[in-house]
PDB file of C-alpha atoms in Angstrom:
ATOM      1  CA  UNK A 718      61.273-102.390 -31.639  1.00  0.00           C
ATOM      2  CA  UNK A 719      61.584 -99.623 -28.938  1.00  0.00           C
ATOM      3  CA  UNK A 720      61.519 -95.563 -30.144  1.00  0.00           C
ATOM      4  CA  UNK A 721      61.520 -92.623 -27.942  1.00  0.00           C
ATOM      5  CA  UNK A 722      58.861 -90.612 -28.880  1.00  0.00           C
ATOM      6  CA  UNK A 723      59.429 -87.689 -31.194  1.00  0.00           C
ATOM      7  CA  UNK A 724      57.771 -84.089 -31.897  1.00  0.00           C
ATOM      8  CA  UNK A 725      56.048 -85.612 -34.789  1.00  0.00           C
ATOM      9  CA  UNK A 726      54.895 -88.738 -32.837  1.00  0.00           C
ATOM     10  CA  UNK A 727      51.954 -90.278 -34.865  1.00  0.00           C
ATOM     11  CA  UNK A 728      54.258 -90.212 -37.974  1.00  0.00           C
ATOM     12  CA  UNK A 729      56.899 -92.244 -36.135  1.00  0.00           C
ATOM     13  CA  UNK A 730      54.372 -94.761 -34.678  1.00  0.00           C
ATOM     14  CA  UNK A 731      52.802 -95.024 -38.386  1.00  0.00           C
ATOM     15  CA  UNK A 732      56.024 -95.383 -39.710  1.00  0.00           C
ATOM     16  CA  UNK A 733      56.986 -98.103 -37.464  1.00  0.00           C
ATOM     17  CA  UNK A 734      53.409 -99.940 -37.713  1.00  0.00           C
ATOM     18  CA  UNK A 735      54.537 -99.510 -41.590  1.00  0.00           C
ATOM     19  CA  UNK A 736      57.558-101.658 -41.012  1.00  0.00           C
ATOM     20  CA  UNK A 737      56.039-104.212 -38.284  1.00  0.00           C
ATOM     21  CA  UNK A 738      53.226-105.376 -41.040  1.00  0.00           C
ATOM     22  CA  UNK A 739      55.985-105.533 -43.454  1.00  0.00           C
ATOM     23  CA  UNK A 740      57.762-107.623 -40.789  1.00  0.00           C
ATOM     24  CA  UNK A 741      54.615-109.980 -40.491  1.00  0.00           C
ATOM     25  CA  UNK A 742      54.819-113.401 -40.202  1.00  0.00           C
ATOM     26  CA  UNK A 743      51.698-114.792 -41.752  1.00  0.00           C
ATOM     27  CA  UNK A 744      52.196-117.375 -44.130  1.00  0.00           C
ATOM     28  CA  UNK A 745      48.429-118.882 -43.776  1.00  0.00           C
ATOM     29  CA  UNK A 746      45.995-115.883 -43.785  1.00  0.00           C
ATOM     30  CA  UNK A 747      48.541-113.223 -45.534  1.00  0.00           C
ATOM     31  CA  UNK A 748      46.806-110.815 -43.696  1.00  0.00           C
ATOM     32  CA  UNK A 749      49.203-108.195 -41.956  1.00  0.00           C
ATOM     33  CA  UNK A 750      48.476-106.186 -38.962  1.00  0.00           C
ATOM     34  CA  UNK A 751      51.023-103.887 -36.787  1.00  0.00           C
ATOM     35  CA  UNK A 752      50.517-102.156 -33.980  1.00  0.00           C
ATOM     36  CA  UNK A 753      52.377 -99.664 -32.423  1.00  0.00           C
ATOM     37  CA  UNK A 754      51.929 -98.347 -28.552  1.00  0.00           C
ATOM     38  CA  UNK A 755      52.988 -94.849 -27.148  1.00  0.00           C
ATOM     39  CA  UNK A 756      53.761 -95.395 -23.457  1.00  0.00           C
ATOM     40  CA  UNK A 757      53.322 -92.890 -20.485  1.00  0.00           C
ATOM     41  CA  UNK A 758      57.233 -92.750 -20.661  1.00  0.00           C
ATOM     42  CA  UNK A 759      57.504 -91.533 -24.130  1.00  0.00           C
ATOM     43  CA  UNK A 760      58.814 -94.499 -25.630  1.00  0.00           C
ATOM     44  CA  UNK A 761      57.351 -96.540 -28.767  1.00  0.00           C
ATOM     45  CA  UNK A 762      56.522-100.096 -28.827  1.00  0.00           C
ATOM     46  CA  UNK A 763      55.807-101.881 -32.036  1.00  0.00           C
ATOM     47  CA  UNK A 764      54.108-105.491 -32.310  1.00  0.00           C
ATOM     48  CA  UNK A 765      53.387-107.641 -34.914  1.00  0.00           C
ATOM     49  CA  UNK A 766      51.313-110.653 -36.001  1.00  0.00           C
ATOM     50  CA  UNK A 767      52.667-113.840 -35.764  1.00  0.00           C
ATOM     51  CA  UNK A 768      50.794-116.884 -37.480  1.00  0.00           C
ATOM     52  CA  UNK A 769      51.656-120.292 -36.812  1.00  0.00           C
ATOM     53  CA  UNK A 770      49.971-124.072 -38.387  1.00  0.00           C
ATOM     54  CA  UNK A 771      48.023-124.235 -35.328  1.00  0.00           C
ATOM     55  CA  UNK A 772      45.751-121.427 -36.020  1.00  0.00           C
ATOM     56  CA  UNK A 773      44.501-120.155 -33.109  1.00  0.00           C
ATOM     57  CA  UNK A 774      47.533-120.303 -31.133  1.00  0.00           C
ATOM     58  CA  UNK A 775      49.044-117.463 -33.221  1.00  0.00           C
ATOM     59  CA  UNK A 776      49.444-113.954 -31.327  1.00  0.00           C
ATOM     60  CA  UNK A 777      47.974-110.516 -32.475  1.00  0.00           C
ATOM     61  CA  UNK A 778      49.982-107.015 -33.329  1.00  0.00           C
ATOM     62  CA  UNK A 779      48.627-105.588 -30.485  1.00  0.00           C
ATOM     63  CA  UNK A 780      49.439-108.562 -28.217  1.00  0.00           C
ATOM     64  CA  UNK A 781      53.054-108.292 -29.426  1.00  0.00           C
ATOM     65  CA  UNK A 782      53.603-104.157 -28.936  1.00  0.00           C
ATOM     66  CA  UNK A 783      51.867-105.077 -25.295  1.00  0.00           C
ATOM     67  CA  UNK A 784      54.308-107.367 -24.303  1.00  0.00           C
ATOM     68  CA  UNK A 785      56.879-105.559 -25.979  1.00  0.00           C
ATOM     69  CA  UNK A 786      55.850-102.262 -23.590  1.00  0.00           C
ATOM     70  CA  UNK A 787      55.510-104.616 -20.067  1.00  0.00           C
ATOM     71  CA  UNK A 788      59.217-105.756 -20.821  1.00  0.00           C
ATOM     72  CA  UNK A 789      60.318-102.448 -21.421  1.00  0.00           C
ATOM     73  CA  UNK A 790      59.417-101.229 -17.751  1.00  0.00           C
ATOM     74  CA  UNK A 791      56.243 -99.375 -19.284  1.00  0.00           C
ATOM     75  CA  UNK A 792      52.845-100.088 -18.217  1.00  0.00           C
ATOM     76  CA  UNK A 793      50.677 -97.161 -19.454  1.00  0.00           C
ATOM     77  CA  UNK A 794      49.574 -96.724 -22.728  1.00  0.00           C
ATOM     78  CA  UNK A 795      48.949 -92.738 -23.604  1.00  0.00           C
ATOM     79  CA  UNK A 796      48.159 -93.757 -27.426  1.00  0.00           C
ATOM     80  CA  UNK A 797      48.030 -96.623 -29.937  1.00  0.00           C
ATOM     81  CA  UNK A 798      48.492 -97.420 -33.443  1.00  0.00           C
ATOM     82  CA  UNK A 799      47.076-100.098 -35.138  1.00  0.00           C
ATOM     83  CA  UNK A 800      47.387-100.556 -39.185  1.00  0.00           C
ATOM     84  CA  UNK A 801      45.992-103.287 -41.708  1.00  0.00           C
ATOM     85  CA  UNK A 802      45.571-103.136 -45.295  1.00  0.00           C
ATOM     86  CA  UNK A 803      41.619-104.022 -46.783  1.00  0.00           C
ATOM     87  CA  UNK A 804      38.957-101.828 -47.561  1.00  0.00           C
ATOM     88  CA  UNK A 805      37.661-102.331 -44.322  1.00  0.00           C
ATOM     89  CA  UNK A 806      38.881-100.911 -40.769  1.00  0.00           C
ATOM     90  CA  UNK A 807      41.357-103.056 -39.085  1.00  0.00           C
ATOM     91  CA  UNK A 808      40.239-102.482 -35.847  1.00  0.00           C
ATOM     92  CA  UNK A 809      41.590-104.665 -32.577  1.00  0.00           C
ATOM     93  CA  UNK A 810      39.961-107.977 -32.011  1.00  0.00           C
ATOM     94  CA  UNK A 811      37.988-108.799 -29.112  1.00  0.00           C
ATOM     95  CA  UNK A 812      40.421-110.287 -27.198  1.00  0.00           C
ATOM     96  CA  UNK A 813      43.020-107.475 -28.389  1.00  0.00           C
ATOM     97  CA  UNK A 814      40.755-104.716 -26.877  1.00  0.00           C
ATOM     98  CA  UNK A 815      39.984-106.688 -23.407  1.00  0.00           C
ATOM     99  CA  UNK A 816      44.639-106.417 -23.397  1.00  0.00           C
ATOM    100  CA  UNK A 817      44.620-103.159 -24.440  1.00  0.00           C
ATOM    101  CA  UNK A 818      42.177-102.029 -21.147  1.00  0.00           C
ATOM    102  CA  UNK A 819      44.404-103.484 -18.764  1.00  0.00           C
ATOM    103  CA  UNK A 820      46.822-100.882 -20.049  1.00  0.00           C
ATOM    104  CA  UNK A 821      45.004 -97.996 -21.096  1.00  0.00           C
ATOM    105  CA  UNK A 822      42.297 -95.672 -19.712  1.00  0.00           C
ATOM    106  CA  UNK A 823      38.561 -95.328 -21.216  1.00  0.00           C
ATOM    107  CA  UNK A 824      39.718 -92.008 -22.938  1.00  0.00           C
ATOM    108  CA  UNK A 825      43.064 -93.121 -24.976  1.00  0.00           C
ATOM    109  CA  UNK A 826      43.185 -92.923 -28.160  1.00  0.00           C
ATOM    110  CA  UNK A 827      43.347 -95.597 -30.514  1.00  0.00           C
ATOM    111  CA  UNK A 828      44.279 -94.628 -34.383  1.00  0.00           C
ATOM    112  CA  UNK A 829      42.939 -97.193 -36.886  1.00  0.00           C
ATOM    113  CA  UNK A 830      44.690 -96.957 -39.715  1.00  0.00           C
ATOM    114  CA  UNK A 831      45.927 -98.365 -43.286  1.00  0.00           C
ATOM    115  CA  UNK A 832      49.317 -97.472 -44.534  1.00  0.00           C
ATOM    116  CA  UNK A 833      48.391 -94.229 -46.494  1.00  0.00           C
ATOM    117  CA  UNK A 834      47.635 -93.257 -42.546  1.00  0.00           C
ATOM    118  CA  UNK A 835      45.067 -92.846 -39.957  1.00  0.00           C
ATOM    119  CA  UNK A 836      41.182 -94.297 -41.205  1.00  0.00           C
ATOM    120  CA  UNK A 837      39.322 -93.782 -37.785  1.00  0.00           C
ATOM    121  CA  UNK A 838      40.021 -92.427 -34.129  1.00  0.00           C
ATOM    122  CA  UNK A 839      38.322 -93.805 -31.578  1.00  0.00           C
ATOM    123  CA  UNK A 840      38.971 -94.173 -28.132  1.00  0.00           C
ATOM    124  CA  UNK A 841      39.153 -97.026 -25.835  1.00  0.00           C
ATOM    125  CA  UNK A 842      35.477 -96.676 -24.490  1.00  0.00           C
ATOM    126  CA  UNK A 843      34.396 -96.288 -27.972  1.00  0.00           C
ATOM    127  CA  UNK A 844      36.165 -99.745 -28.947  1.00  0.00           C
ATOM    128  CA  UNK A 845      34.931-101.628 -25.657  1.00  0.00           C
ATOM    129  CA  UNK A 846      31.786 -99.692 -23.924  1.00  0.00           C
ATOM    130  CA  UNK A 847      30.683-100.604 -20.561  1.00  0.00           C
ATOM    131  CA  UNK A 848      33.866-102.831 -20.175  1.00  0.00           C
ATOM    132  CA  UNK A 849      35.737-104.706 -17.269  1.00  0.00           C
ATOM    133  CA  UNK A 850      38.890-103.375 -16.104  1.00  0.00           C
ATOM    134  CA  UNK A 851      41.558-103.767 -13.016  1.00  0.00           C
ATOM    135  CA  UNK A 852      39.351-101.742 -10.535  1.00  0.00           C
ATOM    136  CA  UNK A 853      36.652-104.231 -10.932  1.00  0.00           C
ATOM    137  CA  UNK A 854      38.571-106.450  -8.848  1.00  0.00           C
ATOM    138  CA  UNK A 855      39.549-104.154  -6.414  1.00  0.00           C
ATOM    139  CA  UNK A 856      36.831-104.317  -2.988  1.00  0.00           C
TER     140      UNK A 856
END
């Protein structure tokens, strides 16, 4: 799902994060997660969980908006979305934060959120301190 980005932007992306849980496909844990990426361009990416029998092999919301964002010709993310249901913050897995740093800068913001709306802002450096990033490899 691709959106241009509106004056009222973090409705939009919760809106959208709204529809990818609902469009979920997680038969095993029946836990729903969607994530939803503003680019540098403007333009909304949403991603979704995907389970399959194999557990592990399954992919993550955020996993899903990334790709969804590289294939759209963006490769910046300004802001981010992510939104699970649970008493508990649904915040990006391990593996989901290391993706989201290739993309993003320490200081982007990353909305945690249930769908009643935003829980917890944090940014990037918050979610993965000290971390390892493109310019690492760079001599």
């Amino acid at each position: 799902i691709i959106k241009v980005a509106t004056m009222n932007t973090l409705d939009t992306m919760l809106q959208m994060a709204r529809d990818a849980m609902d469009r979920a496909y997680v038969p095993y844990s029946k836990f729903r997660v969607g994530a939803v990426i503003k680019a540098q361009s403007g333009r909304l990416y949403a991603g979704c969980n995907v389970e399959n029998a194999s557990y592990p092999v399954g992919s993550c919301a955020e996993q899903g908006a990334i790709s969804a964002m590289v294939l759209g010709g963006d490769l910046k993310i300004e802001e981010m979305v992510v939104m699970g249901d649970g008493e508990n913050l649904t915040s990006p897995c391990g593996a989901c934060r290391q993706r989201i740093r290739e993309f993003a800068a320490p200081d982007v913001l990353i909305h945690i959120c249930d769908r009643t709306g935003v829980r917890k802002t944090m940014t990037l450096a918050e979610l993965l301190p000290v971390s390892f990033g493109p310019e690492n490899l760079q001599r």
